[in-house]
GROMACS .gro file of C-alpha atoms in nm:
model
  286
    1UNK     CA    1   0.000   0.000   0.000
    2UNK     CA    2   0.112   0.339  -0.041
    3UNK     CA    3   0.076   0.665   0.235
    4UNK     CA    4  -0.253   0.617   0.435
    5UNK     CA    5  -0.568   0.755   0.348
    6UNK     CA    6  -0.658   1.066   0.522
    7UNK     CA    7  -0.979   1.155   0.640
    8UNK     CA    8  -0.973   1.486   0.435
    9UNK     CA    9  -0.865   1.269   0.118
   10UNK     CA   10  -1.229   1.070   0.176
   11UNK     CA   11  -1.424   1.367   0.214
   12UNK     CA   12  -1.211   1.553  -0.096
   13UNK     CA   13  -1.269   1.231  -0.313
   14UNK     CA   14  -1.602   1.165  -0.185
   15UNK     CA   15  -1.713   1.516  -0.330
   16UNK     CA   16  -1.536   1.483  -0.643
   17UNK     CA   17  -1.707   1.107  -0.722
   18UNK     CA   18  -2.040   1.289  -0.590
   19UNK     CA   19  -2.040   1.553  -0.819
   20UNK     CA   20  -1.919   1.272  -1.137
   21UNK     CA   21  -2.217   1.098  -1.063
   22UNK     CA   22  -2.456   1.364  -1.005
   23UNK     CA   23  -2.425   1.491  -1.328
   24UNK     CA   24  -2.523   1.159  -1.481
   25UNK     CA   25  -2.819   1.145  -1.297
   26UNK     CA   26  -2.979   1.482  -1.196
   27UNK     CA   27  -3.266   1.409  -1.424
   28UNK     CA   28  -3.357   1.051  -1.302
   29UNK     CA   29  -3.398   1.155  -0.969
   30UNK     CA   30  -3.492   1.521  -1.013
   31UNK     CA   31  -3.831   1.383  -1.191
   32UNK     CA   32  -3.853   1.187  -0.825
   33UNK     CA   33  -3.857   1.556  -0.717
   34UNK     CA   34  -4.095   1.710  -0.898
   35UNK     CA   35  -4.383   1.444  -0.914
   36UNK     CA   36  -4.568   1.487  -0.620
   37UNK     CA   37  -4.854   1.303  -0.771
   38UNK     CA   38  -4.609   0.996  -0.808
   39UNK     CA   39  -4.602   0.716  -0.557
   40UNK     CA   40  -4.402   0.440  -0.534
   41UNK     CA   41  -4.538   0.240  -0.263
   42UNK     CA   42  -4.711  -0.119  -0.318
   43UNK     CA   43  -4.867  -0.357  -0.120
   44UNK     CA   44  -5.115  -0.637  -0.190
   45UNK     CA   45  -5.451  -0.486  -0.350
   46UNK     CA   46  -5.724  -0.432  -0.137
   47UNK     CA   47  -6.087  -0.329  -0.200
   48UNK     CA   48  -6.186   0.035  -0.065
   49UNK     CA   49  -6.470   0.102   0.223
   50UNK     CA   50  -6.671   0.402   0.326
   51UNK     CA   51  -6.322   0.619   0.435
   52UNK     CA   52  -6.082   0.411   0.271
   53UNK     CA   53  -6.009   0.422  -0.079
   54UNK     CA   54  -5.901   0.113  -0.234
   55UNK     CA   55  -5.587   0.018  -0.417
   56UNK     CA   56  -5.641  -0.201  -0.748
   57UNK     CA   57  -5.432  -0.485  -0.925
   58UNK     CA   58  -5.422  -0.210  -1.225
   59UNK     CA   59  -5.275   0.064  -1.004
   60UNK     CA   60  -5.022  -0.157  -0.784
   61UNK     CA   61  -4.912  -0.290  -1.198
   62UNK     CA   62  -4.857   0.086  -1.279
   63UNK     CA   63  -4.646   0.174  -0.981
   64UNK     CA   64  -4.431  -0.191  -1.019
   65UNK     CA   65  -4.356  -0.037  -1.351
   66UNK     CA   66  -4.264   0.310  -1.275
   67UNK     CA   67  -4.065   0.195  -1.015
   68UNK     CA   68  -3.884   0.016  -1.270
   69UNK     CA   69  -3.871   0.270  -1.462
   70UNK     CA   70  -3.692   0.482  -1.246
   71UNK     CA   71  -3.462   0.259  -1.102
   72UNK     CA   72  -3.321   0.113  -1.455
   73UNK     CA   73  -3.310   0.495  -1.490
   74UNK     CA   74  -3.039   0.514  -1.295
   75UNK     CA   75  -2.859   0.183  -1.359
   76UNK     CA   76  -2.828   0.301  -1.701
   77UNK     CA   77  -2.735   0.663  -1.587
   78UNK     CA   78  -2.437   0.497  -1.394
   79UNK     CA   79  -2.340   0.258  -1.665
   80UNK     CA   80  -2.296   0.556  -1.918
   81UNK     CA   81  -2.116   0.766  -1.572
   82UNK     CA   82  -1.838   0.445  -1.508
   83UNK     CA   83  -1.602   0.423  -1.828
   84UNK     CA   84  -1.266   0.458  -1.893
   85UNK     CA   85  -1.310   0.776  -2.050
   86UNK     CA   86  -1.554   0.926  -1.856
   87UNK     CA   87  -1.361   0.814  -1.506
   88UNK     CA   88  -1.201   1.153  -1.383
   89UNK     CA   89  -0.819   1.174  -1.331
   90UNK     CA   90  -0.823   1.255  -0.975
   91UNK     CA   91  -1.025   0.976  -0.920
   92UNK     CA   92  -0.851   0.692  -1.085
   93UNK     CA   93  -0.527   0.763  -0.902
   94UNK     CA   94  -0.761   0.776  -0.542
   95UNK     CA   95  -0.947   0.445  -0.684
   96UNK     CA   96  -0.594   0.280  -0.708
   97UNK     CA   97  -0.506   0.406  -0.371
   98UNK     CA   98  -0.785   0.260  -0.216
   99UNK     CA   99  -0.796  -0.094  -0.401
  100UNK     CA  100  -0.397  -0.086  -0.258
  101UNK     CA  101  -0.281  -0.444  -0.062
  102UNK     CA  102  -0.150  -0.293   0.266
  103UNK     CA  103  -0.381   0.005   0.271
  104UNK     CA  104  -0.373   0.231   0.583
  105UNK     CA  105  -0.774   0.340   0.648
  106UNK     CA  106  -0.875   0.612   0.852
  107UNK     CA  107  -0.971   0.447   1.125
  108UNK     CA  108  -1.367   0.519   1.176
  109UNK     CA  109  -1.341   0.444   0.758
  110UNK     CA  110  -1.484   0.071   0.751
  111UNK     CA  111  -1.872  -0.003   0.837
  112UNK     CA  112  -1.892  -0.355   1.012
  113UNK     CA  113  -1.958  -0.540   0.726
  114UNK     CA  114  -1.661  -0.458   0.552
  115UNK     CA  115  -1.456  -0.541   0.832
  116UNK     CA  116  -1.589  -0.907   0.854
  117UNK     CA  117  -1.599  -0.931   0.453
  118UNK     CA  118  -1.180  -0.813   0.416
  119UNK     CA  119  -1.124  -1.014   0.785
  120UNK     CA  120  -0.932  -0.684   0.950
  121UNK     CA  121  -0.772  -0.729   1.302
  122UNK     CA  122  -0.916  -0.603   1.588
  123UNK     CA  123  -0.822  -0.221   1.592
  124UNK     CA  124  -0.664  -0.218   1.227
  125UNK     CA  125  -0.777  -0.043   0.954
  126UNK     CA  126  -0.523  -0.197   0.737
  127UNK     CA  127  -0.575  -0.404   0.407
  128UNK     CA  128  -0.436  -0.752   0.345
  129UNK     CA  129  -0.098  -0.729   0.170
  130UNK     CA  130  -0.311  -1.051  -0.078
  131UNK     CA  131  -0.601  -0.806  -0.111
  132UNK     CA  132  -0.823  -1.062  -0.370
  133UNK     CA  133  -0.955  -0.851  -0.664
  134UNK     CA  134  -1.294  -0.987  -0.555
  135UNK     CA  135  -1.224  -0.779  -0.244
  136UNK     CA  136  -1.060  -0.466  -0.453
  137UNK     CA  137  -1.409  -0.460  -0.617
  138UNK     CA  138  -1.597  -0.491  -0.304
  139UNK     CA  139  -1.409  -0.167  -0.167
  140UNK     CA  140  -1.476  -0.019  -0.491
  141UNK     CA  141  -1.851  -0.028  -0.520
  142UNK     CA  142  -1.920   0.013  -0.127
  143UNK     CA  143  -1.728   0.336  -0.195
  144UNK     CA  144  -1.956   0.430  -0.498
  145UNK     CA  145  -2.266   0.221  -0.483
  146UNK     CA  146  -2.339   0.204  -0.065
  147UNK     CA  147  -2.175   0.545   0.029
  148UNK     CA  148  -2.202   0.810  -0.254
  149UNK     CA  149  -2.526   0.638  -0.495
  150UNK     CA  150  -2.779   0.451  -0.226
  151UNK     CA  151  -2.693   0.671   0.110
  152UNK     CA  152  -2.683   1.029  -0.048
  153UNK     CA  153  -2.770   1.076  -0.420
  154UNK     CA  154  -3.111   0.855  -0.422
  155UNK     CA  155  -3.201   0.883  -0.065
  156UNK     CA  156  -3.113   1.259   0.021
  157UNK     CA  157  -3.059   1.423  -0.292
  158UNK     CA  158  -3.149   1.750  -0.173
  159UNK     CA  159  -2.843   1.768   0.032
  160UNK     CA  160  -2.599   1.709  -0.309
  161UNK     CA  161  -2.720   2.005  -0.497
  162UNK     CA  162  -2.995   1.849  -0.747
  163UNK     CA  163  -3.324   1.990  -0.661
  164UNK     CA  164  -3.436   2.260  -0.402
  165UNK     CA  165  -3.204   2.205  -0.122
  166UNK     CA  166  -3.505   2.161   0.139
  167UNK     CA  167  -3.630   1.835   0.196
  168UNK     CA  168  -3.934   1.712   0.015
  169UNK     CA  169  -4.292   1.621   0.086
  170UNK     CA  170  -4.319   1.267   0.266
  171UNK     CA  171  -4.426   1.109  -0.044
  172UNK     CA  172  -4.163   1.230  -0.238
  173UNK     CA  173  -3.889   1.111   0.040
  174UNK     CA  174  -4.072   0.757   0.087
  175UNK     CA  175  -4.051   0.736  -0.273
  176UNK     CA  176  -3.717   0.772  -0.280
  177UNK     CA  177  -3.669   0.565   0.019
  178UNK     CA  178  -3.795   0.274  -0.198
  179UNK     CA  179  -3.571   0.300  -0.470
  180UNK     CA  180  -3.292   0.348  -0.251
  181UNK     CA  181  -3.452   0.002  -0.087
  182UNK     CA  182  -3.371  -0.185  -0.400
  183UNK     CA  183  -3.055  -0.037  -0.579
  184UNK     CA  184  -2.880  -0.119  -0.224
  185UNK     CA  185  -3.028  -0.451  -0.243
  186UNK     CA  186  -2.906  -0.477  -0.614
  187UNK     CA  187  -2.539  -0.370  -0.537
  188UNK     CA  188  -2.543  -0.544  -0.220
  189UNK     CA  189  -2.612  -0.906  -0.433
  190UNK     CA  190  -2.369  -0.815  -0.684
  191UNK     CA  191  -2.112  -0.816  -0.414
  192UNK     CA  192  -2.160  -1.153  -0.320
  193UNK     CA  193  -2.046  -1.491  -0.468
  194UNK     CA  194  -2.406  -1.638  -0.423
  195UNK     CA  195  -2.559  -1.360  -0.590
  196UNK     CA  196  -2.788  -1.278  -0.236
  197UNK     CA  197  -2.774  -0.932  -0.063
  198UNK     CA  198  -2.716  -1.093   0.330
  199UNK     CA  199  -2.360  -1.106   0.326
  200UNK     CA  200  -2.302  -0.778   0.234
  201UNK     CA  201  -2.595  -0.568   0.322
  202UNK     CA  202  -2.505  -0.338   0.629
  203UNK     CA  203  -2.746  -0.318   0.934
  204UNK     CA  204  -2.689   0.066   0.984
  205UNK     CA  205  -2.743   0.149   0.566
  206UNK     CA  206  -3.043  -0.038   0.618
  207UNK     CA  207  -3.200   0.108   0.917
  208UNK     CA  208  -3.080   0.480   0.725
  209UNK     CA  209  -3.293   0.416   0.457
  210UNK     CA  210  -3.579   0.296   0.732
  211UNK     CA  211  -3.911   0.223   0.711
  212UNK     CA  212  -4.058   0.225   0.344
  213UNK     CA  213  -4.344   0.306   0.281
  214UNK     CA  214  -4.662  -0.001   0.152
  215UNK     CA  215  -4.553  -0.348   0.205
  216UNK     CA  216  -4.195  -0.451   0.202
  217UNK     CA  217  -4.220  -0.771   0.190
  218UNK     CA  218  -4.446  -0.784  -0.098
  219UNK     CA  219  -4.231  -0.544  -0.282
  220UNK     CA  220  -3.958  -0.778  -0.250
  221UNK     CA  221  -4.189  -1.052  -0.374
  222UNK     CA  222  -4.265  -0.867  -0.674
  223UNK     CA  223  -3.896  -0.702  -0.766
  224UNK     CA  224  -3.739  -1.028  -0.838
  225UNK     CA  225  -3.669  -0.970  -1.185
  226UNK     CA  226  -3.579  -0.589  -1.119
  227UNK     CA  227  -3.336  -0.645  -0.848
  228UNK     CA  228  -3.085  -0.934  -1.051
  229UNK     CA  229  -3.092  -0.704  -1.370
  230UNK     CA  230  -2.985  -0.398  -1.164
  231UNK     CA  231  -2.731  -0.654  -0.971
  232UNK     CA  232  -2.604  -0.772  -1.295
  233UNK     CA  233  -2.566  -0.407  -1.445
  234UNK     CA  234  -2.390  -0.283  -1.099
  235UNK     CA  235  -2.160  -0.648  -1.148
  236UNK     CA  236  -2.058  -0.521  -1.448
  237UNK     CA  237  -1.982  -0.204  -1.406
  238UNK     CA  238  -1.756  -0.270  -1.103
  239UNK     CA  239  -1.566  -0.530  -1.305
  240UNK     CA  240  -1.499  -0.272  -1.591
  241UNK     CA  241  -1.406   0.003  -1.344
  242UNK     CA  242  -1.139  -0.228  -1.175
  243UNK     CA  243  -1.033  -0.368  -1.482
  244UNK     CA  244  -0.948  -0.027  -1.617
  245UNK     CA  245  -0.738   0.064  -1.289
  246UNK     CA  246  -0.552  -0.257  -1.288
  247UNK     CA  247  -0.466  -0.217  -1.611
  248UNK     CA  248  -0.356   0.163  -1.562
  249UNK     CA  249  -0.084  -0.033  -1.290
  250UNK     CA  250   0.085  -0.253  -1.486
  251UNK     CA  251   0.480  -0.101  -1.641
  252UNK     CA  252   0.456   0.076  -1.927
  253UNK     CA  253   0.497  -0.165  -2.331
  254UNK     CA  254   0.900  -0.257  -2.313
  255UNK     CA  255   0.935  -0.014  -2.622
  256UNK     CA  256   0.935   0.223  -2.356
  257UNK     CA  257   0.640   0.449  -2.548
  258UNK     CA  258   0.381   0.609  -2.326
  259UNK     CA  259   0.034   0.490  -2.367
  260UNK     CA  260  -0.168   0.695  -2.550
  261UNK     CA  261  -0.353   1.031  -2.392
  262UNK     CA  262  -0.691   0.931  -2.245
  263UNK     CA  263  -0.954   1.239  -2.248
  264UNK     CA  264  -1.134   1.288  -1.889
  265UNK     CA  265  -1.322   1.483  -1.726
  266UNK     CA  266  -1.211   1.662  -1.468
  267UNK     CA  267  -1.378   1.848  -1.169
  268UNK     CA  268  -1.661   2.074  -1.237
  269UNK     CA  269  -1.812   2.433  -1.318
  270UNK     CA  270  -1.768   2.690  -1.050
  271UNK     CA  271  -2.117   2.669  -0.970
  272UNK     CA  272  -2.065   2.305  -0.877
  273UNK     CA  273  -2.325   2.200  -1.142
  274UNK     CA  274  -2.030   1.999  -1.349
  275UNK     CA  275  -1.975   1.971  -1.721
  276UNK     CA  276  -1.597   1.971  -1.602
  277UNK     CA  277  -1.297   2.101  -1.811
  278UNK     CA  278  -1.143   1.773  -2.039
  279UNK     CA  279  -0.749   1.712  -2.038
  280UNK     CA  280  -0.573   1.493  -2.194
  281UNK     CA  281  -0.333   1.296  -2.016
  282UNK     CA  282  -0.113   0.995  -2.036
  283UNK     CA  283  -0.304   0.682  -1.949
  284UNK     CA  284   0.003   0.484  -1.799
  285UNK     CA  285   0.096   0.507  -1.478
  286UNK     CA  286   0.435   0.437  -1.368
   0.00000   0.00000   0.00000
């Protein structure tokens, strides 16, 4: 591993991947904002009564297929967000940092899962000096996916500048809730070598997300071909994203000729809203 990570450096980098993705999917979940009309929630259907208004197969169909809607939104969002040319420069050489064997943590970095999943000693914050690549692209997409997409953009997007930054009505947030439900379900799953979210789903992520709104269970019951498609997308996207940085590691051809310049994006607007400045740059690192 190289110096530790810094608690500043995780904030800084946090930030920089925040405002990468944001751009990629303002819209998605800005239309989230602005529908108050829309709602997410399902549940079995029931027939209405005197005060209650009923909820019918029809309507629960129309909100399973929003919600998929909006949720493959953003899976595709994120696909077009994570390539090799779209990856900014800062954060590739973070990315490579943190994938490091023998990588100093801050210490409050790791969330309990991930410190059962990469088997750290009591009191270390260290990475194994065998660090698996499984493992590299476990610290990868809990980085991205758990941290930066599920915890912040979907779930409180009003606090990472897209929409009005005041949170929305309670429809609105449970609607949000939901599809932050699933996408950390998805990512969770794609994490694991039996393709199931238990291993690597995180009791505190859950409980931040909270209660959703309808049924959960039967929204689980009736996601099942949502959830492995957005697991499989996620899968893949990891895989290119560490394939990319790996590659970036190994010594340059033995003709001794740099690769060739590799346009990025880099950083944003002043008023934080990216579109970045592009630089070219050499795509080898020593």
């Amino acid at each position: 591993g190289g110096d530790e990570i810094l608690d500043e450096e995780i904030e800084t980098y946090h930030e920089v991947a925040r405002a990468w993705f944001r751009k990629h999917l303002k819209t998605v979940i800005g239309n989230v904002l602005t529908e108050p009309k829309l709602n997410l929630a399902v549940q079995e259907p029931f027939a209405g009564g005197l005060f209650k208004k009923g909820l019918s197969e029809s309507e629960v169909e129309t909100r399973l297929l929003k919600l998929g809607v909006r949720c493959r939104g953003v899976t595709t969002a994120l696909d077009e967000a994570i390539t090799p040319e779209g990856l900014p420069d800062p954060l590739a050489t973070f990315f490579k940092r943190l994938i490091a064997p023998s990588q100093k943590f801050p210490e409050k970095y790791f969330l309990p899962v991930e410190r059962t999943r990469l088997a750290l000693a009591e009191g270390s914050s260290q990475t194994a000096e065998d660090l698996s690549d499984e493992d590299a692209k476990f610290l990868l997409s809990q980085f991205l996916l758990t941290r930066i997409l599920c915890q912040e953009l979907v779930l409180r997007p009003w606090t990472c500048s897209i929409g009005p930054p005041i949170p929305p009505g309670k429809n609105e947030q449970g609607n949000l809730k939901i599809m932050s439900f699933l996408l950390y379900r998805a990512a969770c799953s794609a994490l694991t070598a039996d393709g199931t979210h238990g291993a690597a789903e995180e009791a505190s992520v859950r409980s931040e997300i909270g209660k959703l709104p309808g049924d959960e269970e039967w929204l689980v019951e009736h996601t099942t071909e949502l959830v492995p498609e957005m697991k499989d997308k996620f899968k893949e996207m990891i895989d290119r994203l560490h394939a990319h940085l790996v590659a970036k590691r190994r010594p340059k051809s033995a003709t001794g000729g740099k690769a060739p310049g590799l346009s990025v994006e880099t950083g944003e607007d002043a008023d934080g809203e990216g579109g970045g400045r592009t630089s070219r740059t050499a795509a080898a690192v020593p």
